[in-house]
Coordinates of C-alpha atoms in Angstrom, one line a residue:
Chain A
M1 CA 7.7 21.1 9.4
K2 CA 5.8 18.6 10.6
I3 CA 2.0 18.2 9.2
N4 CA -0.4 17.3 12.2
T5 CA -3.8 17.0 10.2
F6 CA -4.9 17.3 6.4
T7 CA -8.5 17.7 5.2
Y8 CA -9.3 18.0 1.7
L9 CA -12.9 18.0 -0.3
D10 CA -13.6 18.4 -3.9
R11 CA -16.9 19.8 -4.4
R12 CA -17.2 18.5 -8.1
T13 CA -16.3 14.9 -7.6
Q14 CA -17.5 14.9 -4.1
W15 CA -13.9 13.2 -3.1
Q16 CA -13.4 13.8 0.6
L17 CA -10.7 13.2 3.0
E18 CA -11.8 13.4 6.3
E19 CA -9.4 15.3 8.7
T20 CA -6.8 13.1 8.8
R21 CA -3.8 13.0 11.6
F22 CA -0.1 12.3 11.0
D23 CA 2.8 11.7 13.3
Q24 CA 6.4 11.5 12.6
L25 CA 6.3 8.2 10.8
N26 CA 3.3 7.3 8.8
L27 CA 2.4 4.4 6.7
L28 CA -0.7 4.5 4.8
V29 CA -2.0 1.0 4.2
G30 CA -5.1 -0.2 2.8
V31 CA -6.8 -2.2 0.0
S32 CA -5.8 -1.1 -3.7
G33 CA -8.4 1.5 -5.0
V34 CA -9.1 3.1 -1.6
G35 CA -7.3 6.2 -2.5
K36 CA -3.8 6.3 -0.9
T37 CA -2.1 7.7 -3.8
K38 CA -4.9 10.4 -4.2
I39 CA -4.3 11.5 -0.7
L40 CA -0.6 12.0 -1.4
Q41 CA -1.6 13.9 -4.8
R42 CA -3.9 16.2 -3.0
L43 CA -1.2 16.9 -0.3
R44 CA 1.2 17.7 -3.1
R45 CA -1.1 19.7 -5.1
V46 CA -1.6 22.0 -1.7
C47 CA 2.0 22.1 -1.1
E48 CA 2.7 23.3 -4.6
I49 CA 0.2 26.0 -4.5
A50 CA 1.7 27.3 -1.2
G51 CA 5.3 27.5 -2.9
G52 CA 3.5 29.3 -5.7
S53 CA 4.5 26.6 -8.5
G54 CA 0.9 25.4 -8.7
E55 CA -2.5 26.7 -9.6
A56 CA -5.3 25.8 -7.3
P57 CA -7.7 23.2 -8.4
G58 CA -11.2 24.6 -8.8
A59 CA -14.1 23.8 -6.3
V60 CA -12.0 22.5 -3.7
E61 CA -11.6 23.0 0.1
W62 CA -8.8 22.2 2.3
A63 CA -7.2 22.6 5.6
I64 CA -3.8 21.8 6.9
D65 CA -2.1 22.2 10.1
F66 CA 1.6 22.0 10.8
D67 CA 4.4 23.1 12.8
H68 CA 7.5 24.7 11.8
E69 CA 10.3 26.4 13.8
G70 CA 8.5 26.2 16.9
Q71 CA 5.3 27.9 15.5
S72 CA 2.0 26.4 14.9
Y73 CA 0.2 27.1 11.8
R74 CA -3.2 26.3 10.3
W75 CA -3.8 27.1 6.6
E76 CA -7.8 26.8 5.3
A77 CA -8.7 27.8 1.9
G78 CA -11.3 27.2 -0.6
T79 CA -11.5 27.7 -4.5
D80 CA -14.0 28.1 -7.1
V81 CA -14.1 27.4 -11.0
V82 CA -14.2 30.3 -13.1
K83 CA -14.5 30.3 -16.9
V84 CA -11.6 31.8 -18.6
G85 CA -12.7 34.3 -21.2
E86 CA -15.5 35.7 -19.0
L87 CA -14.1 39.1 -17.9
R88 CA -12.8 38.9 -14.2
E89 CA -13.1 41.6 -11.8
D90 CA -9.5 41.6 -11.3
A91 CA -8.6 41.0 -14.9
T92 CA -6.0 38.0 -14.2
A93 CA -6.6 36.0 -17.1
E94 CA -3.8 35.9 -19.2
P95 CA -4.5 36.7 -23.1
G96 CA -4.8 33.1 -24.6
E97 CA -5.8 31.1 -21.5
E98 CA -8.9 28.9 -22.6
G99 CA -11.1 26.6 -20.4
E100 CA -11.5 26.9 -16.7
S101 CA -9.4 28.6 -14.0
S102 CA -9.9 28.7 -10.5
D103 CA -10.2 31.7 -8.0
F104 CA -9.6 31.6 -4.2
V105 CA -12.9 32.5 -2.4
H106 CA -11.8 32.2 1.1
E107 CA -8.5 31.8 2.8
R108 CA -7.3 31.9 6.2
V109 CA -3.9 31.4 7.9
V110 CA -3.7 31.1 11.6
V111 CA -0.2 31.3 13.4
N112 CA -0.2 30.0 17.2
G113 CA -3.9 30.7 17.3
E114 CA -4.1 34.2 15.8
V115 CA -5.2 34.9 12.6
L116 CA -2.4 36.3 10.2
I117 CA -4.1 36.2 6.9
D118 CA -8.1 36.3 6.2
R119 CA -9.6 36.6 2.8
Q120 CA -13.4 36.3 2.1
G121 CA -14.1 37.1 -1.3
D122 CA -12.7 40.6 -2.1
R123 CA -12.2 41.4 1.5
F124 CA -8.5 40.6 2.4
T125 CA -6.6 41.4 5.7
F126 CA -3.1 40.8 6.8
A127 CA -2.2 41.0 10.4
G128 CA -5.6 42.7 11.1
Q129 CA -4.8 45.4 8.3
P130 CA -7.0 45.6 5.3
L131 CA -5.2 45.0 1.9
P132 CA -6.0 46.2 -1.7
K133 CA -7.5 43.8 -3.9
L134 CA -5.0 41.0 -4.9
K135 CA -4.8 38.4 -7.4
K136 CA -7.8 35.9 -6.9
K137 CA -5.8 33.2 -8.7
D138 CA -2.9 33.2 -6.2
S139 CA -2.7 31.9 -2.7
A140 CA -2.0 34.5 -0.1
I141 CA 1.1 32.8 1.0
A142 CA 2.3 33.0 -2.5
L143 CA 1.2 36.6 -2.7
L144 CA 2.8 37.5 0.5
E145 CA 5.8 35.3 0.4
N146 CA 8.4 38.4 1.2
E147 CA 6.5 39.4 4.4
K148 CA 8.6 38.1 7.1
A149 CA 5.7 36.6 8.9
V150 CA 4.8 34.4 5.6
R151 CA 8.5 33.5 4.7
P152 CA 8.5 30.6 7.1
I153 CA 5.2 29.3 6.0
R154 CA 6.6 29.2 2.3
S155 CA 9.9 27.7 3.5
A156 CA 8.2 24.9 5.5
F157 CA 6.2 24.1 2.3
R158 CA 9.3 23.7 0.5
R159 CA 10.6 21.2 3.0
V160 CA 7.7 18.8 2.0
L161 CA 9.7 16.3 -0.4
F162 CA 7.7 14.6 -2.7
S163 CA 10.0 11.4 -3.8
I164 CA 11.0 11.3 -7.4
A165 CA 11.8 7.6 -7.1
P166 CA 9.0 6.6 -8.6
E167 CA 9.8 8.9 -11.9
V168 CA 13.1 7.3 -12.5
L169 CA 12.0 3.9 -13.4
L170 CA 13.2 4.7 -17.0
G171 CA 16.3 6.4 -16.0
L172 CA 17.8 9.3 -14.7
P173 CA 17.9 11.8 -17.9
F174 CA 21.0 14.3 -18.5
H175 CA 20.7 17.7 -18.1
A176 CA 23.2 20.5 -18.4
F177 CA 23.7 23.4 -16.0
R178 CA 25.1 26.8 -16.4
A179 CA 28.8 26.3 -15.7
D180 CA 29.4 29.8 -14.0
E181 CA 26.2 29.2 -11.7
V182 CA 27.3 25.8 -10.8
A183 CA 30.9 27.0 -10.0
R184 CA 29.4 29.8 -7.9
R185 CA 27.2 27.5 -5.9
V186 CA 30.3 25.0 -5.1
A187 CA 32.4 28.0 -4.0
T188 CA 29.5 29.0 -1.7
Y189 CA 28.9 25.5 -0.3
K190 CA 32.5 24.9 0.3
A191 CA 32.7 27.8 2.2
L192 CA 30.3 26.5 4.9
P193 CA 31.7 25.3 8.2
K194 CA 32.6 21.6 8.1
G195 CA 31.0 19.3 10.2
A196 CA 27.2 18.9 11.4
E197 CA 26.3 22.3 11.4
G198 CA 27.6 23.2 8.0
F199 CA 25.9 19.8 6.6
T200 CA 22.5 20.9 7.9
T201 CA 22.8 24.4 6.4
F202 CA 23.9 22.9 3.2
R203 CA 20.9 20.4 3.2
E204 CA 18.6 23.5 3.8
K205 CA 19.9 25.6 1.2
L206 CA 19.6 22.6 -1.3
T207 CA 15.9 22.3 -0.1
E208 CA 15.2 25.8 -0.2
S209 CA 16.1 26.0 -3.8
G210 CA 14.3 23.0 -4.6
L211 CA 17.2 20.9 -5.7
T212 CA 16.3 17.5 -3.9
N213 CA 12.7 17.8 -5.2
L214 CA 12.9 17.3 -9.1
S215 CA 14.6 14.7 -10.8
E216 CA 16.6 16.8 -13.3
Y217 CA 18.4 18.3 -10.3
V218 CA 19.1 15.3 -8.3
T219 CA 22.6 14.6 -10.0
L220 CA 23.7 18.1 -9.5
A221 CA 22.5 18.1 -5.8
V222 CA 25.0 14.9 -5.3
Y223 CA 27.5 16.8 -7.3
Y224 CA 27.4 19.7 -4.7
L225 CA 27.6 17.1 -1.8
Q226 CA 30.5 15.6 -3.4
E227 CA 32.6 18.8 -3.8
A228 CA 31.4 20.4 -0.6
F229 CA 31.1 17.7 1.7
P230 CA 33.1 14.6 0.5
E231 CA 33.0 12.8 4.0
E232 CA 29.1 12.9 3.6
M233 CA 29.5 11.7 -0.2
R234 CA 31.6 8.6 1.3
R235 CA 28.9 7.8 3.6
L236 CA 26.2 8.1 1.0
G237 CA 28.5 5.7 -1.0
D238 CA 29.0 3.4 1.7
L239 CA 25.2 3.0 2.3
F240 CA 24.7 2.4 -1.3
S241 CA 27.5 -0.4 -1.1
E242 CA 25.8 -1.9 2.0
I243 CA 22.9 -2.7 -0.1
F244 CA 24.7 -3.5 -3.3
P245 CA 28.0 -4.9 -2.2
S246 CA 29.4 -5.3 -5.6
V247 CA 29.5 -1.3 -5.8
V248 CA 33.0 -0.1 -4.9
S249 CA 32.5 3.6 -5.7
L250 CA 29.8 6.2 -6.4
K251 CA 30.6 9.5 -7.6
V252 CA 29.5 12.3 -10.1
A253 CA 31.5 12.7 -12.9
R254 CA 31.6 15.6 -15.7
S255 CA 30.1 14.5 -19.0
I256 CA 32.5 16.3 -21.2
A257 CA 30.7 14.9 -24.7
R258 CA 27.3 16.7 -23.5
E259 CA 28.8 20.0 -22.6
L260 CA 28.8 23.2 -24.3
S261 CA 31.4 25.9 -23.6
S262 CA 28.9 27.5 -21.0
T263 CA 27.4 24.4 -19.7
I264 CA 28.4 21.8 -17.4
A265 CA 26.8 18.1 -18.0
L266 CA 27.0 15.8 -14.7
D267 CA 26.7 11.8 -14.7
L268 CA 26.0 9.7 -11.6
I269 CA 28.2 6.7 -11.9
I270 CA 28.9 3.6 -10.1
E271 CA 31.8 1.4 -10.3
E272 CA 31.4 -2.4 -9.7
E273 CA 33.7 -5.1 -8.6
G274 CA 35.2 -6.9 -11.6
A275 CA 33.4 -4.6 -14.1
S276 CA 36.0 -2.8 -16.4
V277 CA 33.6 0.3 -17.4
P278 CA 31.8 2.4 -14.8
I279 CA 27.8 2.4 -15.0
S280 CA 26.4 5.6 -16.0
Q281 CA 22.8 6.8 -14.5
S282 CA 21.5 6.1 -17.7
E283 CA 22.5 2.6 -17.6
M284 CA 21.8 2.0 -13.9
S285 CA 19.2 -0.9 -13.4
S286 CA 15.9 0.8 -12.3
G287 CA 15.9 -1.0 -9.0
M288 CA 19.7 0.4 -8.2
L289 CA 18.7 3.6 -9.3
R290 CA 15.5 4.1 -7.4
T291 CA 17.1 2.6 -4.4
L292 CA 20.1 5.4 -4.8
V293 CA 17.5 7.9 -5.5
H294 CA 15.8 6.9 -2.0
L295 CA 19.2 7.2 -0.3
I296 CA 20.0 10.5 -1.7
E297 CA 16.6 12.0 -0.9
I298 CA 16.7 10.7 2.8
S299 CA 20.5 11.8 3.1
L300 CA 20.1 15.2 1.8
S301 CA 16.9 16.2 3.4
P302 CA 17.5 18.7 6.3
P303 CA 16.1 18.3 9.6
G304 CA 12.3 19.1 9.6
A305 CA 12.0 17.8 6.2
V306 CA 8.7 16.0 5.2
I307 CA 9.4 12.8 2.8
V308 CA 6.6 11.4 1.1
V309 CA 6.8 8.3 -0.8
D310 CA 4.1 6.6 -2.8
E311 CA 4.5 2.8 -3.1
F312 CA 7.9 2.8 -1.4
E313 CA 8.3 -1.1 -2.6
N314 CA 8.1 -0.3 -6.1
S315 CA 10.8 -1.8 -8.2
L316 CA 12.7 -2.4 -4.8
G317 CA 14.2 -6.2 -4.3
I318 CA 14.0 -7.6 -0.9
N319 CA 17.7 -6.8 -0.5
C320 CA 17.0 -3.2 -0.7
M321 CA 14.3 -2.7 2.0
P322 CA 16.0 -3.6 5.1
E323 CA 18.7 -0.8 4.7
L324 CA 15.9 1.7 3.3
T325 CA 13.6 1.0 6.1
R326 CA 16.4 1.3 8.7
L327 CA 17.6 4.4 7.1
M328 CA 14.1 6.2 7.6
L329 CA 14.0 5.0 11.0
S330 CA 17.4 6.6 11.7
R331 CA 16.1 10.1 11.0
P332 CA 13.4 10.8 13.6
D333 CA 14.2 14.4 12.7
C334 CA 12.4 14.0 9.4
Q335 CA 8.7 13.2 9.0
F336 CA 7.9 10.3 6.5
I337 CA 4.3 9.7 4.7
L338 CA 4.6 6.2 3.0
T339 CA 2.2 4.1 1.1
S340 CA 2.8 0.4 0.8
H341 CA 1.2 -2.9 0.3
H342 CA 4.4 -4.9 0.7
P343 CA 4.8 -7.3 3.9
Y344 CA 8.2 -6.5 4.6
V345 CA 7.6 -2.8 4.9
I346 CA 4.7 -3.5 6.7
N347 CA 6.1 -6.1 9.1
N348 CA 9.3 -3.8 9.7
L349 CA 7.4 -0.6 10.6
P350 CA 5.7 -0.8 13.9
P351 CA 1.9 -1.0 13.8
T352 CA 1.8 2.5 15.7
T353 CA 2.9 3.6 12.5
W354 CA -0.1 2.5 10.3
R355 CA -2.9 4.7 9.0
L356 CA -5.6 2.2 7.5
V357 CA -7.0 3.9 4.7
T358 CA -10.8 3.2 4.2
R359 CA -13.6 4.6 1.6
K360 CA -17.2 4.7 1.5
G361 CA -18.4 5.9 -1.6
S362 CA -16.1 8.9 -2.5
K363 CA -15.4 9.7 1.7
V364 CA -12.0 8.5 2.5
R365 CA -11.4 8.1 6.2
V366 CA -7.9 7.4 7.7
K367 CA -7.9 5.4 10.8
D368 CA -5.1 5.6 13.4
A369 CA -4.0 1.6 14.0
R370 CA -3.9 2.6 17.7
D371 CA -7.9 2.7 17.7
L372 CA -8.2 -0.6 15.9
P373 CA -8.9 -3.2 19.0
A374 CA -8.1 -6.5 17.1
L375 CA -4.4 -5.1 17.0
Q376 CA -4.2 -4.5 20.5
V377 CA -4.4 -8.4 21.1
A378 CA -1.0 -10.0 21.7
S379 CA -0.1 -12.4 18.9
H380 CA 2.8 -14.2 17.3
Q381 CA 1.3 -13.5 13.9
Q382 CA 3.3 -11.4 11.3
A383 CA 2.2 -7.8 11.3
F384 CA 1.2 -8.0 8.0
I385 CA -1.1 -11.0 8.5
R386 CA -2.9 -9.4 11.5
L387 CA -3.4 -6.1 9.4
I388 CA -5.0 -7.9 6.2
N389 CA -7.2 -9.9 8.5
L390 CA -8.7 -6.8 10.1
P391 CA -12.4 -6.5 9.0
E392 CA -11.6 -2.8 8.4
Y393 CA -8.9 -3.6 6.1
E394 CA -10.9 -6.4 4.3
E395 CA -14.0 -4.0 3.8
G396 CA -11.6 -1.2 2.8
I397 CA -13.9 -0.1 0.1
S398 CA -17.6 -0.3 0.7
Chain B
M1 CA -16.3 -26.3 20.7
S2 CA -13.7 -23.7 19.4
L3 CA -12.2 -23.9 15.9
C4 CA -9.5 -22.1 13.9
F5 CA -9.0 -21.9 10.3
L6 CA -5.8 -21.0 8.7
V7 CA -6.4 -20.4 4.9
E8 CA -3.7 -19.3 2.2
G9 CA -6.2 -17.6 -0.3
D10 CA -7.2 -14.0 0.1
R11 CA -10.9 -13.2 0.4
T12 CA -12.5 -16.4 -1.1
E13 CA -11.8 -19.0 1.6
K14 CA -11.9 -16.4 4.4
R15 CA -15.8 -15.8 3.4
L16 CA -16.4 -19.5 2.4
Y17 CA -15.3 -21.0 5.7
R18 CA -17.0 -18.1 7.5
A19 CA -20.2 -19.0 5.5
W20 CA -20.0 -22.5 6.1
V21 CA -19.2 -22.5 9.7
G22 CA -22.3 -20.3 10.2
H23 CA -24.4 -23.2 8.7
V24 CA -23.0 -26.1 10.2
F25 CA -22.1 -24.7 13.8
P26 CA -24.5 -21.8 14.0
S27 CA -23.9 -21.5 17.8
L28 CA -20.3 -20.6 17.2
T29 CA -19.5 -16.7 17.6
Q30 CA -16.8 -15.5 15.0
V31 CA -13.8 -13.8 16.7
L32 CA -11.0 -11.8 14.8
T33 CA -7.7 -13.1 16.6
I34 CA -6.6 -16.5 18.2
G35 CA -6.2 -14.8 21.2
E36 CA -10.2 -13.9 21.6
I37 CA -11.3 -17.5 20.8
T38 CA -13.2 -19.0 23.6
S39 CA -15.1 -22.4 24.2
S40 CA -17.7 -21.6 21.7
S41 CA -16.0 -19.3 19.0
Y42 CA -14.1 -19.6 15.8
C43 CA -11.8 -17.5 13.7
V44 CA -10.5 -17.6 10.2
I45 CA -7.0 -16.2 9.6
S46 CA -6.0 -15.5 5.9
G47 CA -2.7 -15.5 4.6
G48 CA -3.7 -13.0 2.1
G49 CA -3.0 -14.7 -1.1
I50 CA 0.6 -15.0 -0.3
P51 CA 1.9 -18.5 -0.3
L52 CA 3.8 -18.5 2.9
Y53 CA 1.4 -20.9 5.2
K54 CA 4.5 -22.5 6.6
E55 CA 5.6 -19.3 8.5
E56 CA 1.9 -18.6 9.5
L57 CA 1.0 -22.0 10.7
R58 CA 4.3 -21.8 13.2
D59 CA 3.1 -18.3 14.2
A60 CA -0.7 -19.5 14.5
L61 CA 0.4 -22.2 16.7
S62 CA 2.5 -20.1 19.0
D63 CA -0.6 -17.9 19.5
I64 CA -2.7 -21.1 20.0
R65 CA -0.1 -22.5 22.9
Q66 CA -1.1 -19.5 24.9
N67 CA -4.7 -20.1 24.2
A68 CA -5.9 -23.5 25.5
E69 CA -9.6 -23.0 24.5
V70 CA -8.6 -23.7 20.9
R71 CA -9.5 -27.2 20.2
H72 CA -9.3 -27.7 16.5
L73 CA -7.1 -26.1 13.9
F74 CA -7.9 -26.6 10.1
L75 CA -5.1 -26.1 8.0
C76 CA -6.9 -25.5 4.6
I77 CA -4.5 -25.3 1.4
D78 CA -4.9 -25.7 -2.2
A79 CA -3.5 -28.8 -4.1
E80 CA -2.7 -26.7 -7.1
E81 CA -0.7 -28.7 -9.3
L82 CA 0.4 -31.2 -6.8
S83 CA -1.8 -34.4 -6.3
R84 CA -3.8 -34.4 -3.1
E85 CA -1.6 -37.1 -1.5
D86 CA 1.7 -35.1 -2.2
R87 CA 0.2 -31.8 -0.9
R88 CA -1.2 -33.6 2.2
R89 CA 2.3 -35.2 2.9
E90 CA 3.8 -31.9 2.6
M91 CA 1.5 -30.4 5.0
E92 CA 1.9 -33.0 7.5
D93 CA 5.6 -32.4 7.6
E94 CA 5.1 -28.9 8.0
I95 CA 2.7 -29.5 10.7
R96 CA 5.1 -31.7 12.4
K97 CA 8.0 -29.0 12.1
A98 CA 5.6 -26.3 13.2
E99 CA 4.3 -28.0 16.4
I100 CA 8.0 -28.7 17.5
E101 CA 9.1 -25.0 16.8
S102 CA 6.1 -23.4 18.3
R103 CA 6.1 -25.7 21.3
V104 CA 2.4 -25.7 21.1
R105 CA 1.9 -28.8 23.0
T106 CA 3.5 -27.2 25.8
G107 CA 0.7 -24.8 26.2
N108 CA -2.4 -26.6 24.5
P109 CA -1.9 -30.7 24.5
W110 CA -5.4 -31.1 23.2
L111 CA -5.5 -29.3 19.9
A112 CA -6.0 -31.3 17.0
I113 CA -4.8 -30.1 13.7
H114 CA -6.6 -31.0 10.6
P115 CA -4.9 -30.7 7.3
I116 CA -7.5 -30.1 4.7
V117 CA -6.6 -30.3 1.1
Q118 CA -8.8 -28.3 -1.4
N119 CA -8.4 -30.5 -4.5
C120 CA -7.5 -28.5 -6.6
C121 CA -9.0 -25.3 -5.3
V122 CA -12.0 -24.5 -3.9
E123 CA -13.8 -23.6 -7.1
T124 CA -13.2 -27.2 -8.0
W125 CA -15.6 -27.9 -5.0
F126 CA -18.0 -25.5 -6.0
L127 CA -18.1 -27.1 -9.4
G128 CA -19.8 -30.0 -7.7
H129 CA -23.3 -28.5 -7.5
A130 CA -24.7 -30.5 -10.3
K131 CA -27.8 -28.8 -10.6
M132 CA -26.0 -25.7 -11.7
M133 CA -25.1 -27.4 -15.0
R134 CA -27.5 -26.7 -17.7
R135 CA -28.6 -29.7 -19.9
N136 CA -28.1 -27.7 -22.8
P137 CA -26.0 -24.4 -22.2
S138 CA -26.7 -21.6 -24.7
S139 CA -22.9 -20.2 -24.0
E140 CA -20.5 -21.7 -26.6
L141 CA -17.8 -21.7 -24.1
L142 CA -19.5 -23.5 -21.4
R143 CA -20.7 -26.1 -24.2
E144 CA -16.9 -26.4 -25.0
F145 CA -15.9 -26.9 -21.5
K146 CA -19.1 -29.4 -20.8
G147 CA -17.9 -31.5 -24.1
F148 CA -14.4 -31.4 -22.6
Y149 CA -15.5 -32.5 -19.3
D150 CA -18.9 -32.5 -17.9
V151 CA -18.7 -31.7 -14.1
S152 CA -22.2 -32.6 -13.4
E153 CA -21.6 -36.1 -14.3
R154 CA -17.8 -36.6 -13.6
D155 CA -15.7 -36.0 -10.6
P156 CA -14.5 -32.1 -10.7
E157 CA -11.3 -33.4 -8.9
R158 CA -10.4 -35.2 -11.6
M159 CA -10.7 -32.4 -14.0
A160 CA -7.7 -31.6 -16.0
A161 CA -6.9 -28.1 -17.4
Y162 CA -8.3 -27.3 -20.7
R163 CA -6.2 -26.3 -23.8
G164 CA -5.0 -22.4 -23.2
F165 CA -5.2 -22.7 -19.6
R166 CA -1.9 -22.7 -17.8
T167 CA -3.1 -24.5 -14.7
R168 CA -5.8 -26.7 -13.5
A169 CA -7.0 -24.0 -11.0
E170 CA -7.3 -21.2 -13.5
F171 CA -9.2 -23.5 -15.6
H172 CA -11.7 -24.6 -12.8
L173 CA -12.2 -20.9 -11.8
H174 CA -13.0 -20.1 -15.5
Y175 CA -15.3 -23.2 -15.8
L176 CA -17.3 -22.3 -12.5
K177 CA -17.7 -18.4 -13.7
E178 CA -19.2 -19.7 -17.0
M179 CA -21.3 -22.5 -15.2
L180 CA -22.9 -20.0 -12.8
R181 CA -23.5 -17.1 -15.5
E182 CA -25.2 -19.7 -17.5
Q183 CA -27.5 -20.8 -14.8
N184 CA -28.4 -17.0 -14.0
P185 CA -26.5 -13.8 -15.3
M186 CA -27.0 -12.4 -11.9
L187 CA -24.9 -15.2 -10.2
S188 CA -21.7 -13.8 -10.8
Y189 CA -18.6 -15.2 -9.1
T190 CA -15.5 -13.6 -8.4
K191 CA -12.5 -14.5 -6.3
K192 CA -13.4 -11.3 -4.3
R193 CA -17.0 -11.8 -4.2
P194 CA -17.9 -15.4 -4.2
D195 CA -21.5 -14.9 -2.5
A196 CA -23.1 -17.1 -5.1
V197 CA -21.9 -20.1 -3.7
L198 CA -21.6 -19.4 0.1
G199 CA -25.5 -20.2 0.8
A200 CA -26.7 -23.1 2.8
D201 CA -28.6 -24.7 -0.1
Y202 CA -25.5 -24.7 -2.1
L203 CA -23.4 -26.6 0.7
Q204 CA -26.4 -29.2 1.0
A205 CA -26.2 -29.8 -2.7
L206 CA -22.3 -30.4 -2.4
R207 CA -22.8 -32.7 0.7
H208 CA -25.4 -34.3 -1.4
R209 CA -23.0 -34.9 -4.4
C210 CA -20.2 -36.1 -2.0
V211 CA -22.6 -38.8 -0.7
A212 CA -24.4 -39.8 -3.7
T213 CA -21.3 -40.2 -6.1
G214 CA -18.2 -40.4 -3.9
H215 CA -17.0 -37.4 -6.0
L216 CA -15.0 -34.6 -4.4
A217 CA -13.2 -36.9 -1.9
S218 CA -11.3 -34.0 -0.4
L219 CA -14.4 -32.0 0.6
Q220 CA -15.9 -35.2 1.9
E221 CA -12.8 -35.3 4.1
L222 CA -13.7 -31.9 5.5
F223 CA -17.4 -32.8 6.3
D224 CA -16.3 -36.2 7.8
T225 CA -14.1 -34.2 10.2
W226 CA -16.7 -31.8 10.9
E227 CA -19.1 -34.8 11.7
S228 CA -16.7 -36.4 13.9
I229 CA -16.1 -33.4 16.1
A230 CA -19.6 -32.5 16.4
P231 CA -21.7 -35.3 15.1
R232 CA -25.1 -33.8 16.2
A233 CA -24.4 -30.4 15.1
A234 CA -23.8 -31.4 11.4
P235 CA -26.6 -31.3 9.1
A236 CA -27.7 -34.8 7.9

């Protein structure tokens, strides 16, 4: 998947993101408070709605254009607030629900310029055919996910990976998994062809099952990698050792003490030079863990993934940034949407990747760095210095 | 005449020098980059609050090597906890190194580089407007500060940090905020919005203070330099 444009409006707060264009590599920059994180949060919400895992917020509009597997798509939608408790026409309120909910009031999916889904109030057509009334609470993409023409759309949104690195600052918690299910999956993954093709299929399957998008599954995903693709696991360990030279091995081990008879518990551990005891995932420093999670996410993302990272530099030492930045640049088959304030990150990603975020009241505009004349003048000054001296940056909030 | 200012601070100094150049050299046009400087323009480059002026100086001189129109570079740095003399020595050393590394003289032999020490910070200078200090402040905190050191009578550059403040610069900023708030509650001063002290009247009051008392020697040095490069353009 590649997201081309994204537009969003919250009618209640009037927060608005004007149509924003994305390239393969995008670094959202701008002064604090301008709304960079909010853009990512709204994008996440939209992706979750498409994946059927999130309820649409009330009174919002969005439009997203994207390409996936050679097709181009546009999804536009609008919702409205519904007071739960009021009797809905489609009676979809669950017993016990309180407060507010939201309904889709319009929705349209266009594939290669042709309308696939069109919903206006109660009127609903799919591929030109009218459909009976459907749940207003859910998106058409989630409702029709089993339709052949809709399946790739859902699959595209599953490829948008919102980095969990910010969540693991306090450690990676242990989780137990059903032992028979894990064994079955290990056997499936081991049966995949070896080499690049099999590894791509493996990564696609992991992504499709959501294993790389949730912190509770990270260790499990690396366990599958270790069992099914040991060469790739070694490569991951080598990448980690390049950043932390004291690390001699990285592996996932069973944590027997945490297991019940029917479950398996896993621990991501590292061995360090000169240390007699391996370091468990619960003991790893936050900088090491966050770096490792970034490496895992980038390594396990299949081609066509969109990797979204808020405040890329958080808890990363300057020793971690060069390798991680290089690793990102080595994946032109993935799209990256990052935010950062850090001079290293800004200096090392080409200015053509910068998207300068500005805000006037509640209206957010993202400017392409190529449209900023002052950046086109040749200079020996560091990119970061040139950025922060732009009037558009300086007056980011007005 | 063409000027370039390289400042370390985030927004304060950038806005300060733009405003003051506007008052002192009104014929100069502001441009955004060194490459755009012509014979009657100026630019202010900020380091964004990151104390890396040494690298920025080298990079700026490399740009100036390719633009012979730039005649004066002002490197404006806070003394902070160093003495004015020590900071100045450090800056002169860095200027010498950066001149060699950038080979600026090969492309711009006429450039004059002026190290300006803000002693200990620009807020120290702003404290020099004697009329901004009330005779009997109503704010208890300001009375306490004034009792410790009355900046309307004594040289603000020589004021130490009051108890509870880690650095002189931190105290000078706090003192300035209190002094301006007492004068006029609408005159709020923040590092990001220093508008209260950027007017021509405020600048004139500081010039008067320097001349009348000999205080704020580091600021006087800046005024002297400006007078030497454009004696008729500077206010009397």
